[in-house]
mmCIF file with all atom_site columns, C-alpha atoms and ligand atoms in Angstrom:
data_model
loop_
_atom_site.group_PDB
_atom_site.id
_atom_site.type_symbol
_atom_site.label_atom_id
_atom_site.label_alt_id
_atom_site.label_comp_id
_atom_site.label_asym_id
_atom_site.label_entity_id
_atom_site.label_seq_id
_atom_site.pdbx_PDB_ins_code
_atom_site.Cartn_x
_atom_site.Cartn_y
_atom_site.Cartn_z
_atom_site.occupancy
_atom_site.B_iso_or_equiv
_atom_site.pdbx_formal_charge
_atom_site.auth_seq_id
_atom_site.auth_comp_id
_atom_site.auth_asym_id
_atom_site.auth_atom_id
_atom_site.pdbx_PDB_model_num
ATOM   1   C  CA  . MET A 1 1   ? -102.450 -62.607 -74.805  1.00 40.00 ? 22  MET A CA  1
ATOM   2   C  CA  . ALA A 1 2   ? -103.094 -61.214 -78.841  1.00 48.00 ? 23  ALA A CA  1
ATOM   3   C  CA  . THR A 1 3   ? -102.947 -63.912 -81.112  1.00 56.00 ? 24  THR A CA  1
ATOM   4   C  CA  . VAL A 1 4   ? -99.466  -64.566 -82.340  1.00 62.00 ? 25  VAL A CA  1
ATOM   5   C  CA  . ASP A 1 5   ? -99.516  -62.936 -85.486  1.00 86.00 ? 26  ASP A CA  1
ATOM   6   C  CA  . ILE A 1 6   ? -96.079  -61.756 -86.877  1.00 93.00 ? 27  ILE A CA  1
ATOM   7   C  CA  . ARG A 1 7   ? -94.183  -64.287 -88.918  1.00 93.00 ? 28  ARG A CA  1
ATOM   8   C  CA  . HIS A 1 8   ? -90.475  -65.560 -89.544  1.00 94.00 ? 29  HIS A CA  1
ATOM   9   C  CA  . ASN A 1 9   ? -89.348  -62.771 -93.078  1.00 95.00 ? 30  ASN A CA  1
ATOM   10  C  CA  . ASP A 1 10  ? -92.092  -59.820 -91.398  1.00 95.00 ? 31  ASP A CA  1
ATOM   11  C  CA  . THR A 1 11  ? -90.789  -56.558 -91.754  1.00 96.00 ? 32  THR A CA  1
ATOM   12  C  CA  . VAL A 1 12  ? -91.834  -55.655 -88.684  1.00 96.00 ? 33  VAL A CA  1
ATOM   13  C  CA  . LYS A 1 13  ? -91.575  -51.917 -86.392  1.00 96.00 ? 34  LYS A CA  1
ATOM   14  C  CA  . VAL A 1 14  ? -90.335  -51.273 -82.595  1.00 97.00 ? 35  VAL A CA  1
ATOM   15  C  CA  . ILE A 1 15  ? -93.367  -49.783 -81.465  1.00 95.00 ? 36  ILE A CA  1
ATOM   16  C  CA  . ALA A 1 16  ? -92.113  -49.554 -77.067  1.00 95.00 ? 37  ALA A CA  1
ATOM   17  C  CA  . GLY A 1 17  ? -88.931  -50.440 -75.639  1.00 92.00 ? 38  GLY A CA  1
ATOM   18  C  CA  . ARG A 1 18  ? -85.250  -48.471 -75.719  1.00 92.00 ? 39  ARG A CA  1
ATOM   19  C  CA  . ASP A 1 19  ? -84.995  -50.028 -79.766  1.00 96.00 ? 40  ASP A CA  1
ATOM   20  C  CA  . ARG A 1 20  ? -88.646  -48.398 -80.430  1.00 96.00 ? 41  ARG A CA  1
ATOM   21  C  CA  . GLY A 1 21  ? -88.705  -46.816 -83.515  1.00 97.00 ? 42  GLY A CA  1
ATOM   22  C  CA  . LYS A 1 22  ? -86.584  -48.989 -85.111  1.00 97.00 ? 43  LYS A CA  1
ATOM   23  C  CA  . GLN A 1 23  ? -87.998  -51.356 -88.436  1.00 96.00 ? 44  GLN A CA  1
ATOM   24  C  CA  . GLY A 1 24  ? -86.017  -54.702 -88.405  1.00 97.00 ? 45  GLY A CA  1
ATOM   25  C  CA  . ARG A 1 25  ? -86.826  -58.814 -90.627  1.00 97.00 ? 46  ARG A CA  1
ATOM   26  C  CA  . VAL A 1 26  ? -88.440  -61.152 -88.111  1.00 97.00 ? 47  VAL A CA  1
ATOM   27  C  CA  . LEU A 1 27  ? -85.453  -63.850 -87.612  1.00 97.00 ? 48  LEU A CA  1
ATOM   28  C  CA  . ARG A 1 28  ? -87.643  -65.470 -85.193  1.00 96.00 ? 49  ARG A CA  1
ATOM   29  C  CA  . VAL A 1 29  ? -90.963  -66.170 -84.060  1.00 95.00 ? 50  VAL A CA  1
ATOM   30  C  CA  . LEU A 1 30  ? -91.402  -68.149 -79.908  1.00 95.00 ? 51  LEU A CA  1
ATOM   31  C  CA  . PRO A 1 31  ? -94.807  -68.239 -79.931  1.00 91.00 ? 52  PRO A CA  1
ATOM   32  C  CA  . GLU A 1 32  ? -94.539  -70.139 -76.389  1.00 92.00 ? 53  GLU A CA  1
ATOM   33  C  CA  . THR A 1 33  ? -93.152  -66.922 -74.859  1.00 94.00 ? 54  THR A CA  1
ATOM   34  C  CA  . GLY A 1 34  ? -94.930  -64.313 -76.720  1.00 93.00 ? 55  GLY A CA  1
ATOM   35  C  CA  . LYS A 1 35  ? -91.428  -62.365 -77.806  1.00 95.00 ? 56  LYS A CA  1
ATOM   36  C  CA  . VAL A 1 36  ? -90.267  -62.401 -81.333  1.00 96.00 ? 57  VAL A CA  1
ATOM   37  C  CA  . LEU A 1 37  ? -86.508  -61.773 -82.896  1.00 97.00 ? 58  LEU A CA  1
ATOM   38  C  CA  . VAL A 1 38  ? -85.366  -59.246 -84.602  1.00 97.00 ? 59  VAL A CA  1
ATOM   39  C  CA  . GLU A 1 39  ? -82.527  -58.554 -86.703  1.00 97.00 ? 60  GLU A CA  1
ATOM   40  C  CA  . HIS A 1 40  ? -80.829  -55.543 -85.749  1.00 95.00 ? 61  HIS A CA  1
ATOM   41  C  CA  . VAL A 1 41  ? -82.809  -54.803 -82.948  1.00 97.00 ? 62  VAL A CA  1
ATOM   42  C  CA  . SER A 1 42  ? -82.303  -55.609 -78.768  1.00 95.00 ? 63  SER A CA  1
ATOM   43  C  CA  . VAL A 1 43  ? -78.584  -55.976 -79.289  1.00 94.00 ? 64  VAL A CA  1
ATOM   44  C  CA  . VAL A 1 44  ? -75.995  -57.113 -76.598  1.00 93.00 ? 65  VAL A CA  1
ATOM   45  C  CA  . LYS A 1 45  ? -72.928  -57.845 -76.986  1.00 93.00 ? 66  LYS A CA  1
ATOM   46  C  CA  . LYS A 1 46  ? -71.867  -61.192 -75.839  1.00 90.00 ? 67  LYS A CA  1
ATOM   47  C  CA  . ASN A 1 47  ? -68.308  -62.306 -74.385  1.00 92.00 ? 68  ASN A CA  1
ATOM   48  C  CA  . VAL A 1 48  ? -67.044  -65.671 -76.612  1.00 90.00 ? 69  VAL A CA  1
ATOM   49  C  CA  . ARG A 1 49  ? -64.578  -67.621 -75.183  1.00 91.00 ? 70  ARG A CA  1
ATOM   50  C  CA  . PRO A 1 50  ? -62.722  -69.463 -77.703  1.00 92.00 ? 71  PRO A CA  1
ATOM   51  C  CA  . ASN A 1 51  ? -62.970  -72.942 -79.398  1.00 90.00 ? 72  ASN A CA  1
ATOM   52  C  CA  . PRO A 1 52  ? -60.472  -73.927 -81.101  1.00 91.00 ? 73  PRO A CA  1
ATOM   53  C  CA  . GLN A 1 53  ? -62.429  -76.948 -81.406  1.00 91.00 ? 74  GLN A CA  1
ATOM   54  C  CA  . LYS A 1 54  ? -65.413  -75.121 -83.841  1.00 89.00 ? 75  LYS A CA  1
ATOM   55  C  CA  . GLN A 1 55  ? -63.295  -73.365 -85.030  1.00 89.00 ? 76  GLN A CA  1
ATOM   56  C  CA  . ILE A 1 56  ? -64.671  -70.142 -82.573  1.00 86.00 ? 77  ILE A CA  1
ATOM   57  C  CA  . LYS A 1 57  ? -62.431  -67.251 -81.908  1.00 88.00 ? 78  LYS A CA  1
ATOM   58  C  CA  . GLY A 1 58  ? -62.672  -65.158 -78.912  1.00 90.00 ? 79  GLY A CA  1
ATOM   59  C  CA  . GLY A 1 59  ? -64.246  -61.838 -78.341  1.00 92.00 ? 80  GLY A CA  1
ATOM   60  C  CA  . ILE A 1 60  ? -67.440  -60.036 -78.098  1.00 93.00 ? 81  ILE A CA  1
ATOM   61  C  CA  . ALA A 1 61  ? -70.334  -61.342 -80.621  1.00 90.00 ? 82  ALA A CA  1
ATOM   62  C  CA  . GLU A 1 62  ? -73.733  -59.347 -80.665  1.00 92.00 ? 83  GLU A CA  1
ATOM   63  C  CA  . GLN A 1 63  ? -76.449  -61.571 -81.025  1.00 92.00 ? 84  GLN A CA  1
ATOM   64  C  CA  . GLU A 1 64  ? -80.036  -60.286 -81.098  1.00 95.00 ? 85  GLU A CA  1
ATOM   65  C  CA  . SER A 1 65  ? -82.501  -60.610 -77.405  1.00 95.00 ? 86  SER A CA  1
ATOM   66  C  CA  . PRO A 1 66  ? -86.544  -61.599 -77.558  1.00 96.00 ? 87  PRO A CA  1
ATOM   67  C  CA  . ILE A 1 67  ? -88.526  -58.782 -77.616  1.00 96.00 ? 88  ILE A CA  1
ATOM   68  C  CA  . ALA A 1 68  ? -92.832  -58.611 -77.002  1.00 95.00 ? 89  ALA A CA  1
ATOM   69  C  CA  . ILE A 1 69  ? -94.770  -59.500 -79.640  1.00 94.00 ? 90  ILE A CA  1
ATOM   70  C  CA  . SER A 1 70  ? -97.226  -56.267 -78.880  1.00 93.00 ? 91  SER A CA  1
ATOM   71  C  CA  . ASN A 1 71  ? -93.693  -54.485 -78.958  1.00 95.00 ? 92  ASN A CA  1
ATOM   72  C  CA  . VAL A 1 72  ? -93.931  -54.683 -82.575  1.00 95.00 ? 93  VAL A CA  1
ATOM   73  C  CA  . MET A 1 73  ? -96.251  -53.319 -85.553  1.00 94.00 ? 94  MET A CA  1
ATOM   74  C  CA  . LEU A 1 74  ? -96.424  -55.274 -89.487  1.00 94.00 ? 95  LEU A CA  1
ATOM   75  C  CA  . VAL A 1 75  ? -95.257  -52.618 -91.263  1.00 95.00 ? 96  VAL A CA  1
ATOM   76  C  CA  . CYS A 1 76  ? -96.698  -52.335 -94.850  1.00 95.00 ? 97  CYS A CA  1
ATOM   77  C  CA  . GLY A 1 77  ? -94.638  -51.782 -97.590  1.00 92.00 ? 98  GLY A CA  1
ATOM   78  C  CA  . THR A 1 78  ? -96.544  -48.236 -98.724  1.00 94.00 ? 99  THR A CA  1
ATOM   79  C  CA  . CYS A 1 79  ? -97.615  -47.404 -95.160  1.00 96.00 ? 100 CYS A CA  1
ATOM   80  C  CA  . GLY A 1 80  ? -95.643  -48.253 -93.027  1.00 94.00 ? 101 GLY A CA  1
ATOM   81  C  CA  . PRO A 1 81  ? -96.651  -50.198 -89.515  1.00 94.00 ? 102 PRO A CA  1
ATOM   82  C  CA  . VAL A 1 82  ? -100.479 -50.810 -89.720  1.00 94.00 ? 103 VAL A CA  1
ATOM   83  C  CA  . ARG A 1 83  ? -102.794 -52.880 -87.521  1.00 92.00 ? 104 ARG A CA  1
ATOM   84  C  CA  . LEU A 1 84  ? -103.614 -55.886 -89.953  1.00 91.00 ? 105 LEU A CA  1
ATOM   85  C  CA  . ARG A 1 85  ? -107.280 -57.518 -90.951  1.00 92.00 ? 106 ARG A CA  1
ATOM   86  C  CA  . HIS A 1 86  ? -107.930 -60.725 -91.373  1.00 93.00 ? 107 HIS A CA  1
ATOM   87  C  CA  . GLU A 1 87  ? -109.476 -61.793 -95.349  1.00 94.00 ? 108 GLU A CA  1
ATOM   88  C  CA  . GLU A 1 88  ? -109.616 -64.758 -97.844  1.00 94.00 ? 109 GLU A CA  1
ATOM   89  C  CA  . ARG A 1 89  ? -108.527 -63.906 -100.954 1.00 92.00 ? 110 ARG A CA  1
ATOM   90  C  CA  . ALA A 1 90  ? -109.022 -66.962 -103.704 1.00 90.00 ? 111 ALA A CA  1
ATOM   91  C  CA  . GLY A 1 91  ? -110.017 -69.388 -101.395 1.00 94.00 ? 112 GLY A CA  1
ATOM   92  C  CA  . LYS A 1 92  ? -106.774 -68.523 -98.434  1.00 92.00 ? 113 LYS A CA  1
ATOM   93  C  CA  . LYS A 1 93  ? -106.631 -67.827 -95.094  1.00 92.00 ? 114 LYS A CA  1
ATOM   94  C  CA  . VAL A 1 94  ? -104.374 -64.083 -95.700  1.00 93.00 ? 115 VAL A CA  1
ATOM   95  C  CA  . ARG A 1 95  ? -103.544 -61.300 -93.840  1.00 94.00 ? 116 ARG A CA  1
ATOM   96  C  CA  . VAL A 1 96  ? -103.738 -58.387 -95.017  1.00 94.00 ? 117 VAL A CA  1
ATOM   97  C  CA  . CYS A 1 97  ? -103.357 -54.042 -94.646  1.00 95.00 ? 118 CYS A CA  1
ATOM   98  C  CA  . ALA A 1 98  ? -106.035 -52.785 -92.549  1.00 94.00 ? 119 ALA A CA  1
ATOM   99  C  CA  . LYS A 1 99  ? -105.248 -49.237 -94.668  1.00 95.00 ? 120 LYS A CA  1
ATOM   100 C  CA  . CYS A 1 100 ? -104.570 -50.275 -97.651  1.00 96.00 ? 121 CYS A CA  1
ATOM   101 C  CA  . GLY A 1 101 ? -105.465 -53.794 -98.250  1.00 94.00 ? 122 GLY A CA  1
ATOM   102 C  CA  . THR A 1 102 ? -101.993 -55.178 -99.657  1.00 93.00 ? 123 THR A CA  1
ATOM   103 C  CA  . THR A 1 103 ? -101.363 -58.497 -98.987  1.00 93.00 ? 124 THR A CA  1
ATOM   104 C  CA  . LEU A 1 104 ? -98.944  -58.717 -96.496  1.00 91.00 ? 125 LEU A CA  1
ATOM   105 C  CA  . GLU A 1 105 ? -97.735  -62.191 -97.503  1.00 88.00 ? 126 GLU A CA  1
ATOM   106 C  CA  . LYS A 1 106 ? -94.952  -63.052 -99.306  1.00 76.00 ? 127 LYS A CA  1
ATOM   107 C  CA  . GLU A 1 107 ? -94.795  -65.520 -101.152 1.00 65.00 ? 128 GLU A CA  1
HETATM 108 ZN ZN1 . LIG B 2 .   ? -101.183 -50.341 -96.352  1.00 79.53 ? 21  LIG B ZN1 1
#
């Protein structure tokens, strides 16, 4: 399996599957299953039962479901979806855009 190089809060683009072309923020990375949860991607509607004790109103809730990491690509702010490269900058290992060399770390 490919190395998990996608991290929480990264912006990714979906390159395969039902939501191909969509772009969103990574909400969660699930390394055990090789999947990620991306905001507004692979949304499923769920019926929610009312639970007055927990202040939950019944109805339909929308929730993201995990998609395969291999189906997403990291997005560079200038180039769009890109492959990334690892580089050492100022003694730190960072992920950089393979095209323009900009670091993709959010700090
Ligand atoms: Zn770039």
